[in-house]
């Protein structure tokens, strides 16, 4: 079967660094996405990895290891507004653009 | 402004009363999709469309219909809503081209309650 695992909840302190892990088992791999979703709002795109390594974009970085079926999202200099759910999604095999979604990690940033 | 719009944003209805949730995008995207999001179950795809007049079932299509007569619009139809269709619904679209070719842009969501 196809599966994506993320921790359900995490807590961190304002100004700190937090790493949110995602492991996946999918039939085929055509890229991994991270989305941010604030409560009651739409998911918004954060990052995309298709090759191994680290992609950095401001305070957010995303890492991928295809051989390990593993990714992480790194958030630096945490701000209160970073309190949200972080969704990991993998595009599997096929041409239908279907994404396999994790259940999301709810991050609470405390002062 | 590039966006995906959905209407209505909130709807309370009764069992069996047909309803349509509209979705429109102004980015000329070929691909459009409907999701529902429920606590503990995450985002689940209902239907998707690869282009005009091309639609296919996602993971949870039962009780829903869609159509894609125009590129910009992708309405979701509930012919006979039931309480188990109470959920938060998102429409999304994406383009074929570009480095992040699968980046999906989401509409603001429609919170549906079926009594």
Tab-separated table of C-alpha atoms in Angstrom:
chain	number	residue	atom	x	y	z
A	1	UNK	CA	0.000	0.000	0.000
A	2	UNK	CA	0.903	3.653	-0.053
A	3	UNK	CA	1.591	5.440	3.176
A	4	UNK	CA	2.908	8.717	4.485
A	5	UNK	CA	3.805	9.143	8.141
A	6	UNK	CA	4.265	12.380	10.032
A	7	UNK	CA	4.141	13.137	13.747
A	8	UNK	CA	0.689	14.273	14.782
A	9	UNK	CA	1.723	17.164	16.970
A	10	UNK	CA	4.826	19.138	17.854
A	11	UNK	CA	5.512	22.048	20.154
A	12	UNK	CA	8.324	24.566	19.921
A	13	UNK	CA	9.342	27.926	21.314
A	14	UNK	CA	9.374	31.228	19.495
A	15	UNK	CA	12.809	31.897	17.990
A	16	UNK	CA	13.824	28.237	18.037
A	17	UNK	CA	14.339	25.716	15.227
A	18	UNK	CA	12.009	22.785	14.609
A	19	UNK	CA	12.295	19.814	12.263
A	20	UNK	CA	9.166	18.043	11.036
A	21	UNK	CA	9.808	14.590	9.618
A	22	UNK	CA	7.946	12.727	6.916
A	23	UNK	CA	8.492	9.137	5.812
A	24	UNK	CA	6.771	7.660	2.809
A	25	UNK	CA	6.159	4.382	1.069
A	26	UNK	CA	4.635	4.874	-2.352
A	27	UNK	CA	4.461	3.026	-5.645
A	28	UNK	CA	6.713	5.340	-7.619
A	29	UNK	CA	8.005	8.779	-6.729
A	30	UNK	CA	7.723	11.987	-8.701
A	31	UNK	CA	8.319	14.620	-6.077
A	32	UNK	CA	7.517	15.539	-2.482
A	33	UNK	CA	5.663	18.637	-1.374
A	34	UNK	CA	5.268	20.486	1.886
A	35	UNK	CA	2.215	22.631	2.468
A	36	UNK	CA	1.277	24.866	5.372
A	37	UNK	CA	-2.308	25.025	6.546
A	38	UNK	CA	-3.612	27.396	9.202
A	39	UNK	CA	-6.729	26.269	10.998
A	40	UNK	CA	-9.813	26.572	8.796
A	41	UNK	CA	-7.829	27.883	5.855
A	42	UNK	CA	-6.562	26.457	2.586
A	43	UNK	CA	-3.201	24.689	2.320
A	44	UNK	CA	-0.491	26.863	0.816
A	45	UNK	CA	2.602	25.602	-0.963
A	46	UNK	CA	5.915	25.729	0.887
A	47	UNK	CA	8.405	23.551	-0.954
A	48	UNK	CA	8.983	20.884	-3.554
A	49	UNK	CA	11.795	18.311	-3.666
A	50	UNK	CA	12.363	15.836	-6.444
A	51	UNK	CA	16.131	15.292	-6.100
A	52	UNK	CA	18.045	14.330	-2.966
A	53	UNK	CA	19.345	17.141	-0.857
A	54	UNK	CA	18.375	20.328	0.852
A	55	UNK	CA	16.291	23.122	-0.641
A	56	UNK	CA	16.452	26.374	1.281
A	57	UNK	CA	13.945	29.167	1.044
A	58	UNK	CA	14.264	31.859	3.662
A	59	UNK	CA	13.417	30.529	7.121
A	60	UNK	CA	12.147	27.263	5.661
A	61	UNK	CA	14.234	24.412	4.273
A	62	UNK	CA	13.210	20.997	3.022
A	63	UNK	CA	15.354	17.899	2.719
A	64	UNK	CA	14.802	14.720	0.723
A	65	UNK	CA	16.408	11.288	0.724
A	66	UNK	CA	14.737	9.133	-1.898
A	67	UNK	CA	16.665	5.996	-0.938
A	68	UNK	CA	15.357	6.271	2.617
A	69	UNK	CA	11.874	7.444	1.707
A	70	UNK	CA	12.402	10.377	4.035
A	71	UNK	CA	11.970	14.112	4.080
A	72	UNK	CA	12.010	16.833	6.670
A	73	UNK	CA	10.886	20.417	6.836
A	74	UNK	CA	13.114	22.695	8.887
A	75	UNK	CA	11.701	25.912	10.264
A	76	UNK	CA	14.164	28.416	11.703
A	77	UNK	CA	13.621	31.502	13.859
A	78	UNK	CA	10.139	30.351	14.686
A	79	UNK	CA	7.409	32.951	14.885
A	80	UNK	CA	3.986	32.722	16.452
A	81	UNK	CA	2.425	32.851	12.984
A	82	UNK	CA	4.175	29.553	12.169
A	83	UNK	CA	1.638	27.782	14.373
A	84	UNK	CA	-0.164	25.701	11.761
A	85	UNK	CA	-0.483	22.223	10.346
A	86	UNK	CA	2.278	21.092	7.981
A	87	UNK	CA	1.267	18.608	5.320
A	88	UNK	CA	3.647	16.287	3.507
A	89	UNK	CA	2.453	15.031	0.107
A	90	UNK	CA	4.053	12.728	-2.437
A	91	UNK	CA	3.317	12.475	-6.118
A	92	UNK	CA	3.390	8.787	-6.892
A	93	UNK	CA	3.539	6.944	-10.182
A	94	UNK	CA	1.292	7.849	-13.066
A	95	UNK	CA	0.453	10.940	-14.990
A	96	UNK	CA	-2.708	11.991	-13.186
A	97	UNK	CA	-1.051	14.484	-10.839
A	98	UNK	CA	-2.435	12.594	-7.867
A	99	UNK	CA	-0.862	13.505	-4.569
A	100	UNK	CA	-0.754	11.134	-1.616
A	101	UNK	CA	-1.218	13.218	1.506
A	102	UNK	CA	0.005	12.726	5.023
A	103	UNK	CA	-2.358	13.608	7.858
A	104	UNK	CA	-0.303	16.642	8.775
A	105	UNK	CA	1.735	17.743	11.770
A	106	UNK	CA	0.129	20.331	14.002
A	107	UNK	CA	2.845	22.707	15.213
A	108	UNK	CA	2.239	24.949	18.196
A	109	UNK	CA	4.721	27.775	18.695
A	110	UNK	CA	4.755	29.092	22.250
A	111	UNK	CA	6.134	32.433	23.411
B	1	UNK	CA	-4.769	38.285	-8.914
B	2	UNK	CA	-4.199	34.586	-9.581
B	3	UNK	CA	-6.664	32.632	-7.512
B	4	UNK	CA	-9.061	29.767	-7.061
B	5	UNK	CA	-12.508	30.772	-5.871
B	6	UNK	CA	-15.208	28.625	-4.334
B	7	UNK	CA	-18.816	29.346	-3.528
B	8	UNK	CA	-20.470	29.161	-1.161
B	9	UNK	CA	-17.919	29.382	1.639
B	10	UNK	CA	-20.372	28.055	4.194
B	11	UNK	CA	-23.508	26.009	3.660
B	12	UNK	CA	-25.940	24.297	5.977
B	13	UNK	CA	-28.438	22.083	4.217
B	14	UNK	CA	-30.709	19.115	4.816
B	15	UNK	CA	-30.448	15.514	3.732
B	16	UNK	CA	-31.457	14.916	0.137
B	17	UNK	CA	-31.492	18.510	-1.083
B	18	UNK	CA	-29.308	18.735	-4.177
B	19	UNK	CA	-26.515	21.268	-4.029
B	20	UNK	CA	-23.626	22.506	-6.146
B	21	UNK	CA	-20.368	23.977	-4.953
B	22	UNK	CA	-18.733	26.061	-7.632
B	23	UNK	CA	-15.003	26.313	-8.265
B	24	UNK	CA	-13.300	28.659	-10.661
B	25	UNK	CA	-9.647	29.417	-11.406
B	26	UNK	CA	-8.168	32.248	-13.444
B	27	UNK	CA	-4.714	30.757	-14.043
B	28	UNK	CA	-5.546	28.763	-17.172
B	29	UNK	CA	-4.700	25.557	-15.334
B	30	UNK	CA	-5.407	22.252	-16.998
B	31	UNK	CA	-5.656	20.188	-13.832
B	32	UNK	CA	-8.364	20.657	-11.225
B	33	UNK	CA	-9.294	18.577	-8.231
B	34	UNK	CA	-11.763	18.363	-5.367
B	35	UNK	CA	-10.797	17.279	-1.866
B	36	UNK	CA	-12.590	16.817	1.369
B	37	UNK	CA	-10.823	17.235	4.684
B	38	UNK	CA	-12.004	15.578	7.861
B	39	UNK	CA	-10.351	15.426	11.296
B	40	UNK	CA	-8.054	12.428	11.569
B	41	UNK	CA	-8.482	11.548	7.895
B	42	UNK	CA	-6.580	14.353	6.202
B	43	UNK	CA	-7.139	15.476	2.633
B	44	UNK	CA	-8.885	12.936	0.456
B	45	UNK	CA	-9.381	13.388	-3.247
B	46	UNK	CA	-12.955	13.146	-4.503
B	47	UNK	CA	-12.631	13.757	-8.241
B	48	UNK	CA	-10.087	15.303	-10.537
B	49	UNK	CA	-9.945	16.607	-14.086
B	50	UNK	CA	-6.916	16.610	-16.344
B	51	UNK	CA	-8.543	18.960	-18.868
B	52	UNK	CA	-11.872	20.016	-20.347
B	53	UNK	CA	-14.314	17.093	-20.612
B	54	UNK	CA	-11.817	14.766	-18.880
B	55	UNK	CA	-12.746	13.778	-15.331
B	56	UNK	CA	-11.943	10.783	-13.165
B	57	UNK	CA	-12.656	9.415	-9.725
B	58	UNK	CA	-10.367	10.028	-6.802
B	59	UNK	CA	-10.324	8.064	-3.570
B	60	UNK	CA	-13.793	8.918	-2.246
B	61	UNK	CA	-16.109	9.655	-5.199
B	62	UNK	CA	-19.303	8.046	-3.871
B	63	UNK	CA	-22.153	10.525	-3.588
B	64	UNK	CA	-20.493	13.189	-5.711
B	65	UNK	CA	-20.511	14.262	-9.342
B	66	UNK	CA	-18.403	16.738	-11.253
B	67	UNK	CA	-18.276	18.293	-14.698
B	68	UNK	CA	-15.621	20.161	-16.656
B	69	UNK	CA	-17.300	21.948	-19.532
B	70	UNK	CA	-14.946	24.903	-19.403
B	71	UNK	CA	-11.295	25.063	-18.444
B	72	UNK	CA	-11.802	27.520	-15.609
B	73	UNK	CA	-14.767	25.886	-13.850
B	74	UNK	CA	-15.068	22.603	-12.005
B	75	UNK	CA	-18.307	22.377	-10.011
B	76	UNK	CA	-18.919	19.698	-7.387
B	77	UNK	CA	-22.442	18.346	-7.289
B	78	UNK	CA	-24.076	16.498	-4.410
B	79	UNK	CA	-27.261	15.007	-5.863
B	80	UNK	CA	-28.623	13.773	-2.538
B	81	UNK	CA	-26.456	14.970	0.336
B	82	UNK	CA	-26.211	12.882	3.474
B	83	UNK	CA	-24.841	13.749	6.937
B	84	UNK	CA	-21.626	11.798	6.256
B	85	UNK	CA	-20.824	14.384	3.602
B	86	UNK	CA	-20.498	17.056	6.257
B	87	UNK	CA	-16.943	18.205	5.740
B	88	UNK	CA	-14.557	20.948	4.656
B	89	UNK	CA	-14.188	20.907	0.873
B	90	UNK	CA	-11.295	22.305	-1.127
B	91	UNK	CA	-10.954	22.838	-4.828
B	92	UNK	CA	-7.426	22.950	-6.233
B	93	UNK	CA	-5.798	23.549	-9.588
B	94	UNK	CA	-2.364	23.171	-11.105
B	95	UNK	CA	-0.592	23.650	-14.384
B	96	UNK	CA	1.341	21.086	-16.398
B	97	UNK	CA	4.325	23.347	-16.989
B	98	UNK	CA	7.088	24.662	-14.796
B	99	UNK	CA	9.617	23.316	-12.353
B	100	UNK	CA	7.008	22.913	-9.686
B	101	UNK	CA	4.627	21.444	-12.169
B	102	UNK	CA	2.467	19.862	-9.535
B	103	UNK	CA	2.147	22.790	-7.171
B	104	UNK	CA	-1.549	22.874	-6.404
B	105	UNK	CA	-3.297	26.135	-5.680
B	106	UNK	CA	-6.196	25.741	-3.308
B	107	UNK	CA	-9.436	27.595	-3.047
B	108	UNK	CA	-10.480	29.026	0.345
B	109	UNK	CA	-12.649	26.055	1.218
B	110	UNK	CA	-16.364	25.373	1.619
B	111	UNK	CA	-17.601	24.235	4.993
B	112	UNK	CA	-20.654	22.060	4.399
B	113	UNK	CA	-23.015	20.804	7.075
B	114	UNK	CA	-25.725	18.313	6.124
B	115	UNK	CA	-28.448	17.901	8.752
